[in-house]
mmCIF file of C-alpha atoms in Angstrom:
data_model
loop_
_atom_site.group_PDB
_atom_site.id
_atom_site.type_symbol
_atom_site.label_atom_id
_atom_site.label_comp_id
_atom_site.label_asym_id
_atom_site.label_seq_id
_atom_site.Cartn_x
_atom_site.Cartn_y
_atom_site.Cartn_z
ATOM 1 C CA UNK T 1 0.000 0.000 0.000
ATOM 2 C CA UNK T 2 0.991 3.584 -0.605
ATOM 3 C CA UNK T 3 0.374 5.721 2.483
ATOM 4 C CA UNK T 4 0.296 9.492 2.081
ATOM 5 C CA UNK T 5 -0.037 12.383 4.503
ATOM 6 C CA UNK T 6 -0.128 16.088 3.797
ATOM 7 C CA UNK T 7 -2.190 19.241 3.631
ATOM 8 C CA UNK T 8 -5.905 18.579 3.370
ATOM 9 C CA UNK T 9 -6.390 20.995 0.473
ATOM 10 C CA UNK T 10 -3.808 18.987 -1.514
ATOM 11 C CA UNK T 11 -4.726 15.404 -0.625
ATOM 12 C CA UNK T 12 -8.524 15.576 -0.458
ATOM 13 C CA UNK T 13 -8.959 16.417 -4.174
ATOM 14 C CA UNK T 14 -6.858 13.322 -4.971
ATOM 15 C CA UNK T 15 -9.224 11.027 -3.061
ATOM 16 C CA UNK T 16 -12.192 9.151 -4.509
ATOM 17 C CA UNK T 17 -15.619 8.293 -3.104
ATOM 18 C CA UNK T 18 -15.816 11.132 -0.589
ATOM 19 C CA UNK T 19 -17.524 14.469 -0.208
ATOM 20 C CA UNK T 20 -14.611 16.746 -1.107
ATOM 21 C CA UNK T 21 -16.395 19.926 -0.044
ATOM 22 C CA UNK T 22 -17.439 18.410 3.264
ATOM 23 C CA UNK T 23 -13.944 17.107 4.043
ATOM 24 C CA UNK T 24 -12.355 20.444 3.214
ATOM 25 C CA UNK T 25 -14.986 22.244 5.280
ATOM 26 C CA UNK T 26 -14.191 20.015 8.253
ATOM 27 C CA UNK T 27 -10.474 20.694 7.817
ATOM 28 C CA UNK T 28 -11.193 24.426 7.658
ATOM 29 C CA UNK T 29 -13.218 24.267 10.870
ATOM 30 C CA UNK T 30 -10.439 22.386 12.642
ATOM 31 C CA UNK T 31 -7.865 24.917 11.408
ATOM 32 C CA UNK T 32 -10.055 27.807 12.571
ATOM 33 C CA UNK T 33 -10.008 26.248 16.051
ATOM 34 C CA UNK T 34 -6.219 26.469 16.118
ATOM 35 C CA UNK T 35 -5.432 22.887 15.069
ATOM 36 C CA UNK T 36 -2.769 21.928 12.591
ATOM 37 C CA UNK T 37 -4.521 19.570 10.214
ATOM 38 C CA UNK T 38 -3.075 16.663 8.243
ATOM 39 C CA UNK T 39 -4.981 14.499 5.825
ATOM 40 C CA UNK T 40 -4.049 10.796 5.767
ATOM 41 C CA UNK T 41 -4.778 8.574 2.768
ATOM 42 C CA UNK T 42 -3.700 5.316 1.172
ATOM 43 C CA UNK T 43 -3.888 3.343 -2.046
ATOM 44 C CA UNK T 44 -2.905 -0.115 -3.173
ATOM 45 C CA UNK T 45 -0.099 -0.094 -5.738
ATOM 46 C CA UNK T 46 1.763 -2.761 -7.645
ATOM 47 C CA UNK T 47 4.840 -4.148 -5.956
ATOM 48 C CA UNK T 48 6.805 -3.478 -9.124
ATOM 49 C CA UNK T 49 6.296 0.279 -8.713
ATOM 50 C CA UNK T 50 7.045 0.412 -4.978
ATOM 51 C CA UNK T 51 10.676 1.434 -5.630
ATOM 52 C CA UNK T 52 9.849 3.790 -8.487
ATOM 53 C CA UNK T 53 9.142 7.285 -7.157
ATOM 54 C CA UNK T 54 7.851 8.573 -10.478
ATOM 55 C CA UNK T 55 5.461 5.652 -10.658
ATOM 56 C CA UNK T 56 4.213 6.312 -7.132
ATOM 57 C CA UNK T 57 3.795 10.005 -7.850
ATOM 58 C CA UNK T 58 1.663 9.230 -10.879
ATOM 59 C CA UNK T 59 -0.407 6.840 -8.762
ATOM 60 C CA UNK T 60 -1.517 9.522 -6.299
ATOM 61 C CA UNK T 61 -4.947 10.170 -7.895
ATOM 62 C CA UNK T 62 -7.528 7.695 -6.659
ATOM 63 C CA UNK T 63 -6.439 7.666 -3.015
ATOM 64 C CA UNK T 64 -8.725 6.536 -0.206
ATOM 65 C CA UNK T 65 -9.035 9.116 2.547
ATOM 66 C CA UNK T 66 -8.449 7.581 5.979
ATOM 67 C CA UNK T 67 -9.204 10.726 7.935
ATOM 68 C CA UNK T 68 -8.068 14.105 9.172
ATOM 69 C CA UNK T 69 -5.644 14.450 12.065
ATOM 70 C CA UNK T 70 -5.618 17.612 14.162
ATOM 71 C CA UNK T 71 -2.913 18.493 16.657
ATOM 72 C CA UNK T 72 -2.244 21.703 18.515
ATOM 73 C CA UNK T 73 0.867 23.393 19.896
ATOM 74 C CA UNK T 74 -0.442 25.537 22.779
ATOM 75 C CA UNK T 75 0.953 29.006 23.338
ATOM 76 C CA UNK T 76 3.373 29.557 26.177
ATOM 77 C CA UNK T 77 1.827 31.587 29.017
ATOM 78 C CA UNK T 78 4.413 34.350 28.652
ATOM 79 C CA UNK T 79 4.026 34.712 24.868
ATOM 80 C CA UNK T 80 1.094 37.171 24.919
ATOM 81 C CA UNK T 81 2.831 39.482 27.397
ATOM 82 C CA UNK T 82 6.054 39.323 25.381
ATOM 83 C CA UNK T 83 4.242 40.399 22.214
ATOM 84 C CA UNK T 84 2.507 43.202 24.124
ATOM 85 C CA UNK T 85 5.880 44.420 25.427
ATOM 86 C CA UNK T 86 7.230 44.451 21.873
ATOM 87 C CA UNK T 87 4.310 46.622 20.746
ATOM 88 C CA UNK T 88 4.881 49.064 23.598
ATOM 89 C CA UNK T 89 8.565 49.201 22.670
ATOM 90 C CA UNK T 90 7.773 49.985 19.025
ATOM 91 C CA UNK T 91 8.801 46.553 17.713
ATOM 92 C CA UNK T 92 6.447 45.062 15.104
ATOM 93 C CA UNK T 93 5.943 41.302 15.453
ATOM 94 C CA UNK T 94 5.038 39.244 12.378
ATOM 95 C CA UNK T 95 4.288 35.524 12.219
ATOM 96 C CA UNK T 96 5.700 33.443 9.370
ATOM 97 C CA UNK T 97 4.517 29.834 9.234
ATOM 98 C CA UNK T 98 3.834 26.941 6.932
ATOM 99 C CA UNK T 99 0.525 26.240 8.664
ATOM 100 C CA UNK T 100 -2.941 26.765 7.224
ATOM 101 C CA UNK T 101 -4.044 30.402 7.058
ATOM 102 C CA UNK T 102 -6.988 29.784 9.412
ATOM 103 C CA UNK T 103 -4.728 28.108 11.995
ATOM 104 C CA UNK T 104 -2.206 30.934 11.787
ATOM 105 C CA UNK T 105 -4.918 33.592 12.160
ATOM 106 C CA UNK T 106 -6.401 31.895 15.235
ATOM 107 C CA UNK T 107 -3.015 31.728 16.964
ATOM 108 C CA UNK T 108 -2.190 35.294 15.901
ATOM 109 C CA UNK T 109 -5.457 36.520 17.428
ATOM 110 C CA UNK T 110 -4.570 34.839 20.719
ATOM 111 C CA UNK T 111 -1.176 36.529 20.626
ATOM 112 C CA UNK T 112 -2.590 39.928 19.696
ATOM 113 C CA UNK T 113 -0.645 40.028 16.427
ATOM 114 C CA UNK T 114 -3.610 40.064 14.036
ATOM 115 C CA UNK T 115 -7.362 40.575 14.148
ATOM 116 C CA UNK T 116 -8.896 40.175 10.698
ATOM 117 C CA UNK T 117 -8.437 37.844 7.744
ATOM 118 C CA UNK T 118 -6.920 40.679 5.684
ATOM 119 C CA UNK T 119 -3.969 40.679 8.086
ATOM 120 C CA UNK T 120 -2.956 37.280 6.668
ATOM 121 C CA UNK T 121 -0.925 36.857 3.486
ATOM 122 C CA UNK T 122 -0.424 33.358 2.092
ATOM 123 C CA UNK T 123 2.443 31.992 0.068
ATOM 124 C CA UNK T 124 0.261 31.815 -3.034
ATOM 125 C CA UNK T 125 -0.668 35.487 -2.530
ATOM 126 C CA UNK T 126 3.009 36.405 -2.328
ATOM 127 C CA UNK T 127 3.794 34.448 -5.484
ATOM 128 C CA UNK T 128 0.947 36.161 -7.327
ATOM 129 C CA UNK T 129 2.040 39.645 -6.173
ATOM 130 C CA UNK T 130 5.662 38.957 -7.126
ATOM 131 C CA UNK T 131 4.572 37.825 -10.593
ATOM 132 C CA UNK T 132 2.155 40.693 -11.239
ATOM 133 C CA UNK T 133 3.961 43.630 -9.596
ATOM 134 C CA UNK T 134 7.456 42.457 -8.767
ATOM 135 C CA UNK T 135 7.242 44.641 -5.647
ATOM 136 C CA UNK T 136 5.865 43.023 -2.500
ATOM 137 C CA UNK T 137 7.178 45.571 0.014
ATOM 138 C CA UNK T 138 3.793 47.255 0.508
ATOM 139 C CA UNK T 139 1.693 44.126 1.125
ATOM 140 C CA UNK T 140 4.433 42.584 3.280
ATOM 141 C CA UNK T 141 4.622 45.700 5.418
ATOM 142 C CA UNK T 142 0.853 45.737 5.978
ATOM 143 C CA UNK T 143 0.466 42.016 6.731
ATOM 144 C CA UNK T 144 1.006 40.619 10.214
ATOM 145 C CA UNK T 145 0.749 36.899 9.436
ATOM 146 C CA UNK T 146 2.246 34.883 6.583
ATOM 147 C CA UNK T 147 0.849 31.364 6.126
ATOM 148 C CA UNK T 148 1.690 28.434 3.853
ATOM 149 C CA UNK T 149 5.005 30.133 3.129
ATOM 150 C CA UNK T 150 7.867 28.381 1.339
ATOM 151 C CA UNK T 151 11.518 28.776 2.456
ATOM 152 C CA UNK T 152 12.399 31.020 -0.502
ATOM 153 C CA UNK T 153 9.451 33.277 0.305
ATOM 154 C CA UNK T 154 10.748 33.770 3.845
ATOM 155 C CA UNK T 155 13.850 35.316 2.294
ATOM 156 C CA UNK T 156 11.623 37.499 0.079
ATOM 157 C CA UNK T 157 9.766 38.737 3.170
ATOM 158 C CA UNK T 158 13.038 39.650 4.894
ATOM 159 C CA UNK T 159 14.300 41.426 1.764
ATOM 160 C CA UNK T 160 11.038 43.371 1.402
ATOM 161 C CA UNK T 161 11.122 44.576 5.009
ATOM 162 C CA UNK T 162 14.777 45.584 4.724
ATOM 163 C CA UNK T 163 14.051 47.451 1.490
ATOM 164 C CA UNK T 164 11.391 49.405 3.395
ATOM 165 C CA UNK T 165 14.049 50.550 5.872
ATOM 166 C CA UNK T 166 13.321 48.159 8.723
ATOM 167 C CA UNK T 167 15.891 46.367 10.856
ATOM 168 C CA UNK T 168 14.778 42.735 10.703
ATOM 169 C CA UNK T 169 15.294 40.064 13.353
ATOM 170 C CA UNK T 170 14.252 36.573 12.267
ATOM 171 C CA UNK T 171 13.634 33.615 14.567
ATOM 172 C CA UNK T 172 13.563 30.012 13.407
ATOM 173 C CA UNK T 173 14.518 26.446 14.199
ATOM 174 C CA UNK T 174 14.325 24.385 11.009
ATOM 175 C CA UNK T 175 16.529 23.782 8.005
ATOM 176 C CA UNK T 176 14.040 25.701 5.869
ATOM 177 C CA UNK T 177 14.546 28.767 8.107
ATOM 178 C CA UNK T 178 18.316 28.902 7.560
ATOM 179 C CA UNK T 179 18.358 31.117 4.409
ATOM 180 C CA UNK T 180 16.108 33.741 6.049
ATOM 181 C CA UNK T 181 18.101 33.582 9.305
ATOM 182 C CA UNK T 182 21.276 34.269 7.339
ATOM 183 C CA UNK T 183 19.715 37.110 5.327
ATOM 184 C CA UNK T 184 18.131 38.946 8.300
ATOM 185 C CA UNK T 185 19.976 41.691 10.161
ATOM 186 C CA UNK T 186 19.801 39.475 13.234
ATOM 187 C CA UNK T 187 19.132 35.761 12.924
ATOM 188 C CA UNK T 188 17.926 34.085 16.119
ATOM 189 C CA UNK T 189 17.891 30.278 16.258
ATOM 190 C CA UNK T 190 16.417 27.963 18.861
ATOM 191 C CA UNK T 191 19.084 26.196 20.912
ATOM 192 C CA UNK T 192 17.018 23.263 22.186
ATOM 193 C CA UNK T 193 14.719 22.259 19.337
ATOM 194 C CA UNK T 194 16.596 24.018 16.552
ATOM 195 C CA UNK T 195 18.539 22.163 13.894
ATOM 196 C CA UNK T 196 22.312 22.432 13.521
ATOM 197 C CA UNK T 197 21.839 24.186 10.176
ATOM 198 C CA UNK T 198 19.639 26.881 11.745
ATOM 199 C CA UNK T 199 22.084 27.454 14.602
ATOM 200 C CA UNK T 200 25.012 27.766 12.194
ATOM 201 C CA UNK T 201 23.141 30.294 10.033
ATOM 202 C CA UNK T 202 22.001 32.443 12.971
ATOM 203 C CA UNK T 203 23.804 35.264 14.760
ATOM 204 C CA UNK T 204 22.269 34.428 18.120
ATOM 205 C CA UNK T 205 21.114 31.159 19.697
ATOM 206 C CA UNK T 206 18.452 31.036 22.424
ATOM 207 C CA UNK T 207 19.226 28.369 25.002
ATOM 208 C CA UNK T 208 15.613 28.285 26.288
ATOM 209 C CA UNK T 209 13.724 28.569 22.950
ATOM 210 C CA UNK T 210 11.611 31.317 24.512
ATOM 211 C CA UNK T 211 10.409 34.397 22.629
ATOM 212 C CA UNK T 212 10.287 36.287 25.935
ATOM 213 C CA UNK T 213 14.089 36.006 26.032
ATOM 214 C CA UNK T 214 14.242 37.986 22.794
ATOM 215 C CA UNK T 215 12.185 40.750 24.414
ATOM 216 C CA UNK T 216 14.485 40.749 27.438
ATOM 217 C CA UNK T 217 17.482 40.989 25.109
ATOM 218 C CA UNK T 218 15.962 44.023 23.358
ATOM 219 C CA UNK T 219 15.391 45.681 26.734
ATOM 220 C CA UNK T 220 18.974 45.059 27.867
ATOM 221 C CA UNK T 221 20.360 46.218 24.521
ATOM 222 C CA UNK T 222 18.393 49.461 24.592
ATOM 223 C CA UNK T 223 19.525 50.141 28.147
ATOM 224 C CA UNK T 224 23.169 49.633 27.149
ATOM 225 C CA UNK T 225 22.706 51.848 24.073
ATOM 226 C CA UNK T 226 21.123 54.603 26.176
ATOM 227 C CA UNK T 227 24.008 54.460 28.671
ATOM 228 C CA UNK T 228 26.576 54.725 25.878
ATOM 229 C CA UNK T 229 24.756 57.782 24.479
ATOM 230 C CA UNK T 230 24.754 59.415 27.907
ATOM 231 C CA UNK T 231 28.501 58.856 28.344
ATOM 232 C CA UNK T 232 29.239 60.216 24.864
ATOM 233 C CA UNK T 233 27.127 63.330 25.470
ATOM 234 C CA UNK T 234 28.872 63.858 28.821
ATOM 235 C CA UNK T 235 32.355 63.571 27.316
ATOM 236 C CA UNK T 236 31.518 65.833 24.357
ATOM 237 C CA UNK T 237 29.893 68.530 26.499
ATOM 238 C CA UNK T 238 32.643 68.624 29.154
ATOM 239 C CA UNK T 239 35.386 68.386 26.520
ATOM 240 C CA UNK T 240 33.846 71.220 24.506
ATOM 241 C CA UNK T 241 33.620 73.362 27.644
ATOM 242 C CA UNK T 242 37.325 72.827 28.349
ATOM 243 C CA UNK T 243 38.276 73.689 24.759
ATOM 244 C CA UNK T 244 36.198 76.886 24.861
ATOM 245 C CA UNK T 245 37.743 77.834 28.183
ATOM 246 C CA UNK T 246 41.309 77.460 26.879
ATOM 247 C CA UNK T 247 40.563 79.256 23.591
ATOM 248 C CA UNK T 248 38.952 82.231 25.348
ATOM 249 C CA UNK T 249 41.817 82.360 27.867
ATOM 250 C CA UNK T 250 44.415 82.483 25.098
ATOM 251 C CA UNK T 251 42.400 85.019 23.129
ATOM 252 C CA UNK T 252 42.112 87.204 26.232
ATOM 253 C CA UNK T 253 45.835 86.982 27.002
ATOM 254 C CA UNK T 254 45.256 85.132 30.246
#
């Protein structure tokens, strides 16, 4: 047997003897509840084609749908407060995920990142905008959530934000995040669950895989920057006063 799993909107149309609209509607409802949804299907194939990938790929139509699997990754308790702190600090938070748009929007609402469906931009939307306009900076800047995004499109999002004058910090843990982590002004990889490729591509590695640690790092960095500015202003002002004093003394013959 050939067993297949994948996105419901891809697998369901390949299955026979089912209500396609009903199955997709169920998957949409599960995604809207915050679940990540996988469709699972199978089909009997000839043993002669079991080692032939092209043959298996051509055999995908006519699958039998076994069901839909929903699983959820609950938010950490501190995540909402961390996002709120970022907003108060003037840091815009955007979510980039390969999940279904409805799942991403539900999680983004819980985090306070997005409110309406128009805040979500999918990978297919990005591809269409890039083909039609060639410039995606405007839509990328307005969107708060990016769903069903491919690895190359993550790099496009980073490039678009940088072209708009933003300093971009990118977090990620997978191999597919590595190009965007390398391209961002600051790449932040997860130290526990992150892959070796992501850690090598990043500038910073979080040992606790916690977004709140990023917020704490921003706070500490801004405090250090403010202290450096204060010291520089002090040295310039006192140094300038000394120079003026000596120049006036010489000019006055003192």
